[in-house]
CSV table of C-alpha atoms in Angstrom, one decimal:
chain,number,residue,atom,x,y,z
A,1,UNK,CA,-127.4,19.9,45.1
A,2,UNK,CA,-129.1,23.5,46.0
A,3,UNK,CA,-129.7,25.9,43.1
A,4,UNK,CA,-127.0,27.9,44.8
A,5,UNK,CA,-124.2,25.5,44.9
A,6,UNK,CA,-124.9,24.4,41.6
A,7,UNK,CA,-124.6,27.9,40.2
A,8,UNK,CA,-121.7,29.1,42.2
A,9,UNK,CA,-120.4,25.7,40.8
A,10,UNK,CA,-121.0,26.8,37.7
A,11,UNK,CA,-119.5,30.2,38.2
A,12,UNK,CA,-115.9,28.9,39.3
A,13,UNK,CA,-115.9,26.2,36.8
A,14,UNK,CA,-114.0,28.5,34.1
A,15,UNK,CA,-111.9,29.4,36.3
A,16,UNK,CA,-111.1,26.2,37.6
A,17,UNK,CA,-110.9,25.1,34.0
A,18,UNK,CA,-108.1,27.8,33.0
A,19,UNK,CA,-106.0,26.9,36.3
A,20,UNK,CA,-106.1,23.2,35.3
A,21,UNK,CA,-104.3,24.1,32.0
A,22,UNK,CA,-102.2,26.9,33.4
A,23,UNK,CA,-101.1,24.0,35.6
A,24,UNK,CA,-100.6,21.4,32.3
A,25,UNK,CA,-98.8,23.8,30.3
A,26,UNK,CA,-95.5,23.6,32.3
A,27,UNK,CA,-95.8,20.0,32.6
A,28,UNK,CA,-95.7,20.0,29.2
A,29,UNK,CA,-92.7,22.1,28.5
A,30,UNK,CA,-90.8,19.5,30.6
A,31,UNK,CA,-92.1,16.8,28.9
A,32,UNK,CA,-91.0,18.6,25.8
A,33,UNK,CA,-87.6,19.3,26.9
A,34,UNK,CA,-86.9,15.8,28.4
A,35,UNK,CA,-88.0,14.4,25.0
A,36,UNK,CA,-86.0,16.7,23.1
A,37,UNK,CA,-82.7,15.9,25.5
A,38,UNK,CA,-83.7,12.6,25.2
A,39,UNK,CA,-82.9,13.0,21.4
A,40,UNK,CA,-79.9,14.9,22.0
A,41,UNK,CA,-78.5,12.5,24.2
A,42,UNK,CA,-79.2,9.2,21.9
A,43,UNK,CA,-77.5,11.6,19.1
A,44,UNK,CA,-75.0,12.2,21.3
A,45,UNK,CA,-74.5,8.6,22.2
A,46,UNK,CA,-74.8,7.3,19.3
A,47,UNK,CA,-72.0,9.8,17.7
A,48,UNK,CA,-70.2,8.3,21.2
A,49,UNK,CA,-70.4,4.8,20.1
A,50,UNK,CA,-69.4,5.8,16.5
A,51,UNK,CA,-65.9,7.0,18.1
A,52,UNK,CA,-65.3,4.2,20.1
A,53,UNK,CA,-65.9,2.0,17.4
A,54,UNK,CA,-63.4,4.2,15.2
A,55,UNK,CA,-61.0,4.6,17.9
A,56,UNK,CA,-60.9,1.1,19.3
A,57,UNK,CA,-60.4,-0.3,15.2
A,58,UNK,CA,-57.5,2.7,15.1
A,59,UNK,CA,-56.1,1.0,18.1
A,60,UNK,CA,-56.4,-2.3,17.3
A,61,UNK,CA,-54.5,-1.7,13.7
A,62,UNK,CA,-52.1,0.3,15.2
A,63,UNK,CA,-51.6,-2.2,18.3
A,64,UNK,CA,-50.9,-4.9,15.6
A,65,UNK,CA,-48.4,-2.8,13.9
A,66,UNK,CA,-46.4,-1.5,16.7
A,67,UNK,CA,-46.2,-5.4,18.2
A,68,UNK,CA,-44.8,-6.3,14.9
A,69,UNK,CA,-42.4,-3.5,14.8
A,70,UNK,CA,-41.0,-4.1,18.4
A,71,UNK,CA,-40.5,-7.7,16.9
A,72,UNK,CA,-38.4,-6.7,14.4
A,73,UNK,CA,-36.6,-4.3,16.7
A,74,UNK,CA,-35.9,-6.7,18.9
A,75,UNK,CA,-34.7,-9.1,16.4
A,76,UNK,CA,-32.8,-6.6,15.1
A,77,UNK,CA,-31.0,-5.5,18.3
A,78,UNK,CA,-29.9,-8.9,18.3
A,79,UNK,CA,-28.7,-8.8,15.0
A,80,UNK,CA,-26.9,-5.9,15.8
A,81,UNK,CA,-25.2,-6.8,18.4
A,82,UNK,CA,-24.0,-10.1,16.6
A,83,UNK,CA,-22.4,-7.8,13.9
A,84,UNK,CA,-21.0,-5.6,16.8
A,85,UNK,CA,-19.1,-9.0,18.0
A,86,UNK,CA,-18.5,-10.1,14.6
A,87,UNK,CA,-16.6,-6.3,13.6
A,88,UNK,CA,-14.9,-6.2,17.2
A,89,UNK,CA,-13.6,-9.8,16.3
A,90,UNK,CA,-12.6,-8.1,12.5
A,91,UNK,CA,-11.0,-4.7,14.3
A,92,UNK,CA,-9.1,-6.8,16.6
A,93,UNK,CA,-7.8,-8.9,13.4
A,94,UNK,CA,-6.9,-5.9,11.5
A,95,UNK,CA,-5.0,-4.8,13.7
A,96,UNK,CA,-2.8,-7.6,14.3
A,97,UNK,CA,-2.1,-8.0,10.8
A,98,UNK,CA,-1.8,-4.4,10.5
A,99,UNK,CA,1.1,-4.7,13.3
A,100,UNK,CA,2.0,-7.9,11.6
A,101,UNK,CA,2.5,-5.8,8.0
A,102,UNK,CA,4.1,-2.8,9.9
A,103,UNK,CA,7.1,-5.2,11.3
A,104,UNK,CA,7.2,-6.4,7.7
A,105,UNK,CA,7.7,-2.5,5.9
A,106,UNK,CA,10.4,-1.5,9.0
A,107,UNK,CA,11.8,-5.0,8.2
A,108,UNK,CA,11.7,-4.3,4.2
A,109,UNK,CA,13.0,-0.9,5.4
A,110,UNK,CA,16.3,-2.4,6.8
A,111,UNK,CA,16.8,-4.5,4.1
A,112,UNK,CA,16.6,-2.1,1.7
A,113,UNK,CA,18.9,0.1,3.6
A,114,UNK,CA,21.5,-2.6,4.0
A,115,UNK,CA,21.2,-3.3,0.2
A,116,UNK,CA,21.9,0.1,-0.7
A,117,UNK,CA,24.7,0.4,1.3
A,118,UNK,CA,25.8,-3.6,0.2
A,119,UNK,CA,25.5,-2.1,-3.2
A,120,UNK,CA,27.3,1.2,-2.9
A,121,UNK,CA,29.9,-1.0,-1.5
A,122,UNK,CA,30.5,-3.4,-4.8
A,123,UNK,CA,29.9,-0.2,-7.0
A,124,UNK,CA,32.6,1.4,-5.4
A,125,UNK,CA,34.7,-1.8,-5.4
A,126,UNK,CA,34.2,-2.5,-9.0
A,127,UNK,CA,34.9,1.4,-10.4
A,128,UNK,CA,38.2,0.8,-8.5
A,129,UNK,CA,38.9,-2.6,-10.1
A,130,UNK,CA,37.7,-1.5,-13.6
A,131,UNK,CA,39.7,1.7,-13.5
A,132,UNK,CA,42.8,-0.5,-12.0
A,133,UNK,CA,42.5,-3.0,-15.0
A,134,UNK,CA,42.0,0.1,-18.1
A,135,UNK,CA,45.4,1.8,-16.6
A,136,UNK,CA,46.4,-2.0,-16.7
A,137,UNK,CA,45.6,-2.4,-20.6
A,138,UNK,CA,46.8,0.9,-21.4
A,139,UNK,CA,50.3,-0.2,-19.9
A,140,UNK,CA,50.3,-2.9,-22.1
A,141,UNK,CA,49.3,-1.6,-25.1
A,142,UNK,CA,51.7,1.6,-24.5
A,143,UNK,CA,54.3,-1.4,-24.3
A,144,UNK,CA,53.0,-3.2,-27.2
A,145,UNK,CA,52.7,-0.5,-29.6
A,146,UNK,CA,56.5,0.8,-28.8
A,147,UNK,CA,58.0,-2.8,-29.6
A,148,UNK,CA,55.9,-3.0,-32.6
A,149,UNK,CA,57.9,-0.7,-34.5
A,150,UNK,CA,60.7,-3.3,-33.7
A,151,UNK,CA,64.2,-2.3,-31.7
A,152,UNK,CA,65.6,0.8,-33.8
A,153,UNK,CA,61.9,2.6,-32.8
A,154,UNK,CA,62.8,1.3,-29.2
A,155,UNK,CA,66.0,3.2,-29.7
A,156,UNK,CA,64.8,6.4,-29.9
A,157,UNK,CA,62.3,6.5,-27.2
A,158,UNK,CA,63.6,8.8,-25.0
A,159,UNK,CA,64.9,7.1,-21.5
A,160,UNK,CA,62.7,9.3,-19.5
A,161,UNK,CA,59.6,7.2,-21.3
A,162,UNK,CA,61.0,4.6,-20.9
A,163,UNK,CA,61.0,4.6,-17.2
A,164,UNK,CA,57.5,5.5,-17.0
A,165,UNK,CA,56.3,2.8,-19.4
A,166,UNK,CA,58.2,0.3,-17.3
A,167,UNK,CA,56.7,1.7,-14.1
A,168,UNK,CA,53.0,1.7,-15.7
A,169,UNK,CA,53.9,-2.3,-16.8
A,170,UNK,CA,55.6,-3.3,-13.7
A,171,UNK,CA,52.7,-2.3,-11.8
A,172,UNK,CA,49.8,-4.3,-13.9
A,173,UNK,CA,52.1,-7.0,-13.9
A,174,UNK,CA,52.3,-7.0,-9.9
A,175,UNK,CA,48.7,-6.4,-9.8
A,176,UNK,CA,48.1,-9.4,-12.3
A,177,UNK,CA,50.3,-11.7,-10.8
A,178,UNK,CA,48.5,-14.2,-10.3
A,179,UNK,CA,46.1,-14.2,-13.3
A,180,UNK,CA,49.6,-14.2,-16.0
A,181,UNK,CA,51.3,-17.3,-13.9
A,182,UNK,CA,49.3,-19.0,-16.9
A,183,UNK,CA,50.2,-16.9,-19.5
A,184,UNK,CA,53.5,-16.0,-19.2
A,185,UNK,CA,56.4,-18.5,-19.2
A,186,UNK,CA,59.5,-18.4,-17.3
A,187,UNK,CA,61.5,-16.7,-19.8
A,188,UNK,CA,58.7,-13.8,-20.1
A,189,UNK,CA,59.1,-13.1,-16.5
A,190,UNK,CA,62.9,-13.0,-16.7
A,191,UNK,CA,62.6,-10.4,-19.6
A,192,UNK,CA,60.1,-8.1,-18.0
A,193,UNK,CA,62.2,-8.1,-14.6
A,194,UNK,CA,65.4,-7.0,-16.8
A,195,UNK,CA,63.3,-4.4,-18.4
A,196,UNK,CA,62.1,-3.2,-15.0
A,197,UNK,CA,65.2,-3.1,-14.0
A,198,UNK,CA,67.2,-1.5,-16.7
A,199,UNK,CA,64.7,0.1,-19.4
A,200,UNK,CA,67.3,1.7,-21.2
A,201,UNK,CA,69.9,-0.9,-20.4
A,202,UNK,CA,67.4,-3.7,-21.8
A,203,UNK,CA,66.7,-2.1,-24.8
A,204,UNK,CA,70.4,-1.9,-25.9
A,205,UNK,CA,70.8,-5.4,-25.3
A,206,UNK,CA,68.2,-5.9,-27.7
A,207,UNK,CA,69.9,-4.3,-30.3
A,208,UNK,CA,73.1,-6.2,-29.8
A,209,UNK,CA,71.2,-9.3,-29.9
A,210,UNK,CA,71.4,-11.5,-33.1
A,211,UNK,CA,67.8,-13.3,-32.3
A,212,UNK,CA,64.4,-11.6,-33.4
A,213,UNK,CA,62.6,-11.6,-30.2
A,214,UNK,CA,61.0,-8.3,-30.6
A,215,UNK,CA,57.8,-10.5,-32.5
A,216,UNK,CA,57.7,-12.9,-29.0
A,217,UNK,CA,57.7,-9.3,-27.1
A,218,UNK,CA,54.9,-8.3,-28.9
A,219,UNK,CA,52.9,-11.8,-28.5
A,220,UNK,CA,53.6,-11.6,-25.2
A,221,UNK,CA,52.2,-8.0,-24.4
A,222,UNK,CA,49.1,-9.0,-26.9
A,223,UNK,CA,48.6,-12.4,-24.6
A,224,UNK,CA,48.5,-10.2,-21.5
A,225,UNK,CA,46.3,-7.4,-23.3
A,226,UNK,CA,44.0,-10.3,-24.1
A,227,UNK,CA,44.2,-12.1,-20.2
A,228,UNK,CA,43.1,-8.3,-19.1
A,229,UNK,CA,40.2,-7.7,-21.6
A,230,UNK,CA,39.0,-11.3,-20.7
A,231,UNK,CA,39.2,-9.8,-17.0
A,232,UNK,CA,37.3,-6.5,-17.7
A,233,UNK,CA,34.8,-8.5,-19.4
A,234,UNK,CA,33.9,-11.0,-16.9
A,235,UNK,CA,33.8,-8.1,-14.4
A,236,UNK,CA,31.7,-6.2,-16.6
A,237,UNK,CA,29.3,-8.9,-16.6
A,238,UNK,CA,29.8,-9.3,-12.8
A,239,UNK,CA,28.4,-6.1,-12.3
A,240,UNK,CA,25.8,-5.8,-14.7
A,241,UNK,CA,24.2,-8.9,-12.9
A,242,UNK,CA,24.7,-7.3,-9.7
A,243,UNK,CA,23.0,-4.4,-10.8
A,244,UNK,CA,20.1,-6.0,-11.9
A,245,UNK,CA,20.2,-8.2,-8.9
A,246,UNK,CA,20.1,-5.1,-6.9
A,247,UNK,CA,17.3,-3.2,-9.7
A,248,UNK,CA,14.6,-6.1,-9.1
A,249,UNK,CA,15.6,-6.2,-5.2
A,250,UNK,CA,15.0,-2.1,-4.8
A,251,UNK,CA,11.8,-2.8,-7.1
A,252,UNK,CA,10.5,-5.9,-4.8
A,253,UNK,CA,11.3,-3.6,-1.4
A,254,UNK,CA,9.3,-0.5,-2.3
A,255,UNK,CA,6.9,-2.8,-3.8
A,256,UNK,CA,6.5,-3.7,-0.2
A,257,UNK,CA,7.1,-0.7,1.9
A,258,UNK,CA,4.2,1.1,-0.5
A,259,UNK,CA,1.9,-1.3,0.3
A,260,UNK,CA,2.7,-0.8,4.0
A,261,UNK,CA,0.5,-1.5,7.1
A,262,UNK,CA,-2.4,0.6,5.7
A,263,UNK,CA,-2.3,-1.3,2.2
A,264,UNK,CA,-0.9,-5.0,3.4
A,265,UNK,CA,-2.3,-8.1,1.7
A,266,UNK,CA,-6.0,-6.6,1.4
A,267,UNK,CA,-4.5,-2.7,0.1
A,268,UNK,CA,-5.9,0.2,2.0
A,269,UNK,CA,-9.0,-0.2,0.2
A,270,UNK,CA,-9.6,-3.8,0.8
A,271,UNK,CA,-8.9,-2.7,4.7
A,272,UNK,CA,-11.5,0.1,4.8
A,273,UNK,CA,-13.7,-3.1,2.5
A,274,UNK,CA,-12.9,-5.5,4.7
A,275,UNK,CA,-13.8,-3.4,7.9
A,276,UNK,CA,-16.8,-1.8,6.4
A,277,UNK,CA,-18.1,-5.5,5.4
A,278,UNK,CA,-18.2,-5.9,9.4
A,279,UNK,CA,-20.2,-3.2,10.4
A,280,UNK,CA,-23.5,-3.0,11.1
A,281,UNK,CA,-26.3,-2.3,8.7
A,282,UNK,CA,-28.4,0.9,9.1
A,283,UNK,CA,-32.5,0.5,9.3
């Protein structure tokens, strides 16, 4: 190579030198900043993968939850709507014997009406025949006290009282027909019809009679005062075993009617039991 060459060679080769690493530098930069991306990106990544790891275990626990969760709803949904047949069947029950019970009360209803009134009826009927058989005994006793002070006491009873106690005795005899056929005897019944007759007219006779017949009178009206007290007393009874009759029957009735549709053979609160039993249970 010439001297010349060589040293004009030699002259440029700084500069040659200087452009050569101006030109590197840059290069070098990239090289740097792809390298550092390069560690960004696998930082990047690798937080990436740490996610998807996190996520895809979240899911997968949660995935096996929810399936077992829709299993039991389902199975529940059935359950349900087993019990919803099973209180419709119960409702639907109720409420015939509710109906059923209800026919019952309006039936206890009538029958306790018609008792009362059954009862009011025998009430009224035995205050007349217990009243009816006092006056009765007080027309025999008026009768049997007179003649027990014997004919001359007889004798001065005024003839006005006379009547009246005949009337009185008259009428329990009519009235007790029947029930003295047994207790007075032929010659009883012929005496009292003269005394009804004639009060006054009888009680003379008396006087003018020889015989002591005023101790057979007195039998007599004590045999009749006895017949009627026998009387009062069985109807007494009669009553008192009516009334009690009648006590336990009001007592059964109400027993029933308070029961009612919404009590019946469960109560109101077996019903609302019963019922509630039926229905479905929450979650």
């Amino acid at each position: 190579m010439p001297v010349r060459t060589m040293l004009a060679a030699l002259a440029f080769a700084p500069l040659a030198i200087a452009r050569t690493q101006a030109a590197a530098k840059p290069v070098s930069e990239v090289v740097d900043m792809l390298k550092e991306m390069q560690t960004t990106l696998e930082k990047e990544q690798k937080a990436d993968e740490d996610m998807y790891a996190e996520l895809r275990g979240w899911c997968k626990e949660n995935n096996d939850v929810k399936s077992v969760e829709v299993s039991d709803g389902q199975a529940r949904i059935q359950e349900l709507t087993g019990l919803a047949a099973e209180a419709n069947a119960s409702a639907q029950s109720l409420a015939t014997e509710m109906s059923a019970l209800a026919t019952e009360v309006s039936d206890a209803t009538a029958a306790l009406d018609a008792a009362r009134v059954l009862h009011g009826n025998k009430v009224d009927t035995f205050n007349d025949n217990e009243k009816s058989l006092y006056k009765d005994i007080e027309a025999v006793e008026a009768a049997s006290t007179a003649i027990s002070g014997g004919v001359p006491a007889l004798m001065q009873i005024p003839e006005g009282r006379l009547k009246e106690m005949s009337a009185k005795l008259q009428d329990a005899v009519t009235r007790r027909a029947q029930r003295l056929d047994n207790t007075l005897s032929v010659r009883d019944h012929e005496r009292l019809e003269a005394f009804f007759q004639d009060p006054a007219g009888f009680v003379k006779g008396l006087s003018l009679m020889q015989a002591p017949i005023g101790g057979e009178l007195a039998g007599m009206f004590e045999a009749m005062k006895d017949d009627f007290n026998v009387d009062l007393k069985a109807l007494q009874d009669e009553m008192a075993k009516e009334q009690s009759t009648y006590d336990e029957l009001m007592a059964s009735k109400k027993e029933e009617i308070k029961a009612g549709p919404f009590e019946g053979h469960f109560g109101c609160r077996g019903l609302r039991a019963a019922f509630s039993q039926s229905l479905p249970k929450p979650f």
